[in-house]
PDB file of C-alpha atoms in Angstrom:
ATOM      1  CA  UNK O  28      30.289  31.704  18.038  1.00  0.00           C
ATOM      2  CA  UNK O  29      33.043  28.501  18.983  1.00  0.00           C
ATOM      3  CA  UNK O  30      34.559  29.342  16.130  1.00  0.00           C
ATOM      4  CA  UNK O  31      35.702  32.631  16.345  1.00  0.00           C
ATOM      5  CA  UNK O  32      36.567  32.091  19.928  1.00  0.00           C
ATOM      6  CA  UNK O  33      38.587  29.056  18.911  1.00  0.00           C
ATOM      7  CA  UNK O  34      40.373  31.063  16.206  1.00  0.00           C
ATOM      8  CA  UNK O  35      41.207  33.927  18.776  1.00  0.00           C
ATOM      9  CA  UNK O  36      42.524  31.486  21.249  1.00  0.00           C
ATOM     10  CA  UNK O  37      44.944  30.033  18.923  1.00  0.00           C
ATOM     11  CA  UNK O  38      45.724  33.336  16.938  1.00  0.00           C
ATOM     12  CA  UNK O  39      46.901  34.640  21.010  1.00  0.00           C
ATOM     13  CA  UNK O  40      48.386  31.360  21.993  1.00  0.00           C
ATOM     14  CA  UNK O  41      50.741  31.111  18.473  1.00  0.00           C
ATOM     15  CA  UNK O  42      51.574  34.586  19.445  1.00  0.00           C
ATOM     16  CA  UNK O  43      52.163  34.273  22.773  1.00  0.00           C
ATOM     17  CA  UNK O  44      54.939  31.484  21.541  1.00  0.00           C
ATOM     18  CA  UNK O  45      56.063  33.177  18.607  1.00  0.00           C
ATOM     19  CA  UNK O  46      59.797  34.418  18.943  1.00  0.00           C
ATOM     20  CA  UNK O  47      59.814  36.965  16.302  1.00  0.00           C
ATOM     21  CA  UNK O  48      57.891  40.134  16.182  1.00  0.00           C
ATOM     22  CA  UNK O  49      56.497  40.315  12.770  1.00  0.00           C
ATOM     23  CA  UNK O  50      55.055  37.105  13.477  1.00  0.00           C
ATOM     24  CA  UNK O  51      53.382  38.163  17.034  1.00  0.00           C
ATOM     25  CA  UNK O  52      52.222  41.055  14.957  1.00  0.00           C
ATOM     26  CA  UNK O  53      50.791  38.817  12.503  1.00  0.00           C
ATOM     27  CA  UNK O  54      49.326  36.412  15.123  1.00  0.00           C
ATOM     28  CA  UNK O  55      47.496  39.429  16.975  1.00  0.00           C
ATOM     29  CA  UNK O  56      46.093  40.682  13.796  1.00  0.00           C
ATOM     30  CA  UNK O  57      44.519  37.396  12.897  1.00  0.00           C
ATOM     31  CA  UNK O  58      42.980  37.400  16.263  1.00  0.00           C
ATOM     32  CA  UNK O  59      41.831  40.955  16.189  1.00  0.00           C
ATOM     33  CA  UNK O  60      39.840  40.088  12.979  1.00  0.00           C
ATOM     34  CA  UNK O  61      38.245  37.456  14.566  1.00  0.00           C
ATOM     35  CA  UNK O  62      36.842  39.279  17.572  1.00  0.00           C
ATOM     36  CA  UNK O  63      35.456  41.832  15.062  1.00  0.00           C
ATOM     37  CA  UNK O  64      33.834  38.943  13.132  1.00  0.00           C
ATOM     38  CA  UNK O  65      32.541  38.066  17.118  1.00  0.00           C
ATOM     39  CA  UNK O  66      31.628  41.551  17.503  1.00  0.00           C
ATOM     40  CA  UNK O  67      29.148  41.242  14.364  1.00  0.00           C
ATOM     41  CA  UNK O  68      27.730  38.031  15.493  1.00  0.00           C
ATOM     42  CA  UNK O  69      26.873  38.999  18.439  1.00  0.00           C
ATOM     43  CA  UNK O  70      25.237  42.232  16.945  1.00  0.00           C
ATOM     44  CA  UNK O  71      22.984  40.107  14.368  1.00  0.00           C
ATOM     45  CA  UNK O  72      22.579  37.578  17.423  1.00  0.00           C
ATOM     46  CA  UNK O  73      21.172  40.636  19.634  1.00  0.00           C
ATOM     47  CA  UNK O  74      19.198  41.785  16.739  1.00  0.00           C
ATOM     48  CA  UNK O  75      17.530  38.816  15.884  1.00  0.00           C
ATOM     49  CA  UNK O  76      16.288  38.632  19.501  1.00  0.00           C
ATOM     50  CA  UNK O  77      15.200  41.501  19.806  1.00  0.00           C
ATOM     51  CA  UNK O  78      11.105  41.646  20.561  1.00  0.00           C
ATOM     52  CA  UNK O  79      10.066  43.603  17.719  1.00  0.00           C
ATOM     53  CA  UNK O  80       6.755  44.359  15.889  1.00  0.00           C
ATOM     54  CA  UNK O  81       7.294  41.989  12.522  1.00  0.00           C
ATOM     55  CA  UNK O  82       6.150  44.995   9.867  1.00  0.00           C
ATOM     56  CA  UNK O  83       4.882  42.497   7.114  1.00  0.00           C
ATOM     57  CA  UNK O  84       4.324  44.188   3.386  1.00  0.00           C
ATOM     58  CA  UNK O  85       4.331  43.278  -0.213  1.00  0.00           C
ATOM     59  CA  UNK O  86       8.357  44.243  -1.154  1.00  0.00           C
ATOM     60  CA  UNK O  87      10.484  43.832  -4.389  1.00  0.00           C
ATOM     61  CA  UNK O  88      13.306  41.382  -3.631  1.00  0.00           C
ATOM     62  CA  UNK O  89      15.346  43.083  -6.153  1.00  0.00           C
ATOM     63  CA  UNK O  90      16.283  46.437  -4.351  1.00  0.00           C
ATOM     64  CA  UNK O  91      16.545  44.334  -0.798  1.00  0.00           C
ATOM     65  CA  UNK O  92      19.147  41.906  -2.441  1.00  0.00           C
ATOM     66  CA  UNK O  93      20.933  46.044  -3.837  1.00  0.00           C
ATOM     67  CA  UNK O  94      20.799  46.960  -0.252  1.00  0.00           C
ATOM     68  CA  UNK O  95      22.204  44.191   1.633  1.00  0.00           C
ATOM     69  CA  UNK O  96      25.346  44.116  -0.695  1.00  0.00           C
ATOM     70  CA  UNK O  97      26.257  47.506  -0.834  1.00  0.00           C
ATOM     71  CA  UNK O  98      26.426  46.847   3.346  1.00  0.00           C
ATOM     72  CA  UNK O  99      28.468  43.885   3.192  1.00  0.00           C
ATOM     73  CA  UNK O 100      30.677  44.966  -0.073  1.00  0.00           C
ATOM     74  CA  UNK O 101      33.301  47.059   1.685  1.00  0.00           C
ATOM     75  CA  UNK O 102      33.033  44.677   4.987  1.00  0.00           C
ATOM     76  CA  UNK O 103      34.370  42.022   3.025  1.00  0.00           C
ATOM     77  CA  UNK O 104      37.325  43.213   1.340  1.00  0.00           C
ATOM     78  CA  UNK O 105      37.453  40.888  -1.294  1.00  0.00           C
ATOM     79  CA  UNK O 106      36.808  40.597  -5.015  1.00  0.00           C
ATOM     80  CA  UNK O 107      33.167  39.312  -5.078  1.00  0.00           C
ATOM     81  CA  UNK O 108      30.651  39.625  -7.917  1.00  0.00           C
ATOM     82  CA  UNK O 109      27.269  39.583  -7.631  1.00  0.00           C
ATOM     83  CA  UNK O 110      24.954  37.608 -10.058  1.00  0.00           C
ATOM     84  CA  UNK O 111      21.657  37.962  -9.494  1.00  0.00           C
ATOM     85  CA  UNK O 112      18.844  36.421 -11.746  1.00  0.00           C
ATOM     86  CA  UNK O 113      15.409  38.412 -10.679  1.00  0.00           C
ATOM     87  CA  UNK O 114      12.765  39.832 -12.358  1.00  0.00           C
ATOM     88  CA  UNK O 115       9.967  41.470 -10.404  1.00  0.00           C
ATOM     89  CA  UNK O 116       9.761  38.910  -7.916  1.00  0.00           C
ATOM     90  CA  UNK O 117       7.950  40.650  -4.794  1.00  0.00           C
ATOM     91  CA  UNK O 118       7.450  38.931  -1.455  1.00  0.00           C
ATOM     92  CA  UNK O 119       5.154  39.237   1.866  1.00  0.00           C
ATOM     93  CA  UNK O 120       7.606  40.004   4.541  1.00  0.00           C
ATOM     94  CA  UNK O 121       8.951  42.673   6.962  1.00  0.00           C
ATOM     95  CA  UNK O 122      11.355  44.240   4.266  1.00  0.00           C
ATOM     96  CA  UNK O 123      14.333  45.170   7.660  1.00  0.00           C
ATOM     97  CA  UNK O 124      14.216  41.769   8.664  1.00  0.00           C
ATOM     98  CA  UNK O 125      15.004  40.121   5.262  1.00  0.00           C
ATOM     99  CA  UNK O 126      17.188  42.541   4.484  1.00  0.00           C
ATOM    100  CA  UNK O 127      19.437  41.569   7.625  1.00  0.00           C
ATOM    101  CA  UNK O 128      18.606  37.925   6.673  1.00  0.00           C
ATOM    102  CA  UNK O 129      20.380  38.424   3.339  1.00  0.00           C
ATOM    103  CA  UNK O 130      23.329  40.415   4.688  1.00  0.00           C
ATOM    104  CA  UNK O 131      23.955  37.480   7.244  1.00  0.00           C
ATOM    105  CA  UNK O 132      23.816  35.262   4.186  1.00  0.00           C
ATOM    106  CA  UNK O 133      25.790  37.486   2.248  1.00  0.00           C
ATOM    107  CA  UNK O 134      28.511  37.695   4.905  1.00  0.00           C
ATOM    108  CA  UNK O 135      28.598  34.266   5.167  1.00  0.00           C
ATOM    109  CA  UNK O 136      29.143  33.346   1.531  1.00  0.00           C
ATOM    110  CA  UNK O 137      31.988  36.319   1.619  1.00  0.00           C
ATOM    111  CA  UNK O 138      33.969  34.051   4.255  1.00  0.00           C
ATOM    112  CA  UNK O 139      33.405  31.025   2.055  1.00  0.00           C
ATOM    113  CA  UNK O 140      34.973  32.909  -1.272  1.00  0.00           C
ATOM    114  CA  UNK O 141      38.728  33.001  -1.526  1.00  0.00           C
ATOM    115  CA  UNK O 142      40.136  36.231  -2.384  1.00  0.00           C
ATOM    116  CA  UNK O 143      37.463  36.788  -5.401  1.00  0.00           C
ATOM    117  CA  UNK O 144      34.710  35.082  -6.040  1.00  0.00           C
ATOM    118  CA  UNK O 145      30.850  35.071  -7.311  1.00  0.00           C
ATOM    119  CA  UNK O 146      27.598  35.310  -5.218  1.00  0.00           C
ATOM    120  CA  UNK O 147      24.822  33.952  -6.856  1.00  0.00           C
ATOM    121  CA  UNK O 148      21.064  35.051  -5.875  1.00  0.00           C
ATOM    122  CA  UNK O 149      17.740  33.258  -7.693  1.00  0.00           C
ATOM    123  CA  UNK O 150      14.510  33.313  -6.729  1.00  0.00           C
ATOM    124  CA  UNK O 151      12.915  30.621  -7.224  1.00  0.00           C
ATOM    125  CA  UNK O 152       8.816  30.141  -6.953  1.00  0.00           C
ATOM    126  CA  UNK O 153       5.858  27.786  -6.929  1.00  0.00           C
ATOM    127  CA  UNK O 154       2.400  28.362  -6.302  1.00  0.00           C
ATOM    128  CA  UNK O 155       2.729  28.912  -2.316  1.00  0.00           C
ATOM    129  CA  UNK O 156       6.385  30.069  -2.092  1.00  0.00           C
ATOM    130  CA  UNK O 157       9.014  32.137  -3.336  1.00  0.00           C
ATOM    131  CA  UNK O 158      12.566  30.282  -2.255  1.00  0.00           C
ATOM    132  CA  UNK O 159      15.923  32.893  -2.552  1.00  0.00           C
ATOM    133  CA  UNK O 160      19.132  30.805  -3.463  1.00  0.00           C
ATOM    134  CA  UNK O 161      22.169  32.363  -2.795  1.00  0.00           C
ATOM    135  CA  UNK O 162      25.710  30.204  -4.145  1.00  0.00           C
ATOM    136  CA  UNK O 163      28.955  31.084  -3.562  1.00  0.00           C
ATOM    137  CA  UNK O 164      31.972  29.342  -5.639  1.00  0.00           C
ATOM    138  CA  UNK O 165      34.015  28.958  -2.425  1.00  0.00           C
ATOM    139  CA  UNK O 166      35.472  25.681  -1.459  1.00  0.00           C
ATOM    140  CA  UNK O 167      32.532  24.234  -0.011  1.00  0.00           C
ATOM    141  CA  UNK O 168      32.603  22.330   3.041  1.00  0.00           C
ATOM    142  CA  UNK O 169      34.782  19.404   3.684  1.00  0.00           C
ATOM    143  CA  UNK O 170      33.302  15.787   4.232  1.00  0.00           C
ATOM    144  CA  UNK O 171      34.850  15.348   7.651  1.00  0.00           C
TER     145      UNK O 171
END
């Protein structure tokens, strides 16, 4: 949550500085995205903690993984493709749940991606566990 709150505070102090319009305009807008981006957070923050009954049930990954990118498609107003490699991989879990899991996932990879991109999803399984990868061709993180 620093992060947008950093981004905000420098967005409103460069455009508190800022002589010229267009760039106070441009300033504001930055910072207006960011509090939305807060605003979302702070809604998947609030409904992680939420004290609800975990519904547990056998559920295909496939039409979870469908569900959680239609949400976050339009939301992240970029060029992104989505890859997926599954077959009828079906897992033991409450099916809301992992479906916000993969939409917070999703949105993150979104930020990582440039202006177009790929998202990746694979399941991956052993005996005990299913594992779902999802790779985004963005930058990556830097070393520092």
């Amino acid at each position: 949550m620093r992060n947008p709150l950093a981004a905000i505070s420098g967005h409103v102090e460069l455009a508190w500085t800022q002589s010229s319009e267009e760039d106070v305009k441009k300033q504001l807008t930055q910072a207006i995205a960011e509090i939305d981006r807060l605003t979302r957070l702070t809604s998947d923050l609030m409904w992680l903690s939420e004290s609800r009954e975990i519904r547990k049930e056998w559920c295909d990954i496939q039409p979870l993984v469908e569900k959680a990118w239609s949400a976050i498609q339009t939301e992240a107003q970029k060029n992104l493709t989505l890859d997926m490699a599954l077959h009828d991989d079906r897992i033991y879990a409450d099916p809301d749940r992992f479906e916000q899991i993969l939409i917070n996932l999703f949105k993150n990879a979104a930020e990582a991606v440039l202006s177009e991109g790929v998202l990746k999803v694979r399941v991956r399984q052993d005996e005990k566990a299913h594992c779902v990868v999802i790779e985004d061709d963005g930058p990556g993180i830097p070393d520092e």
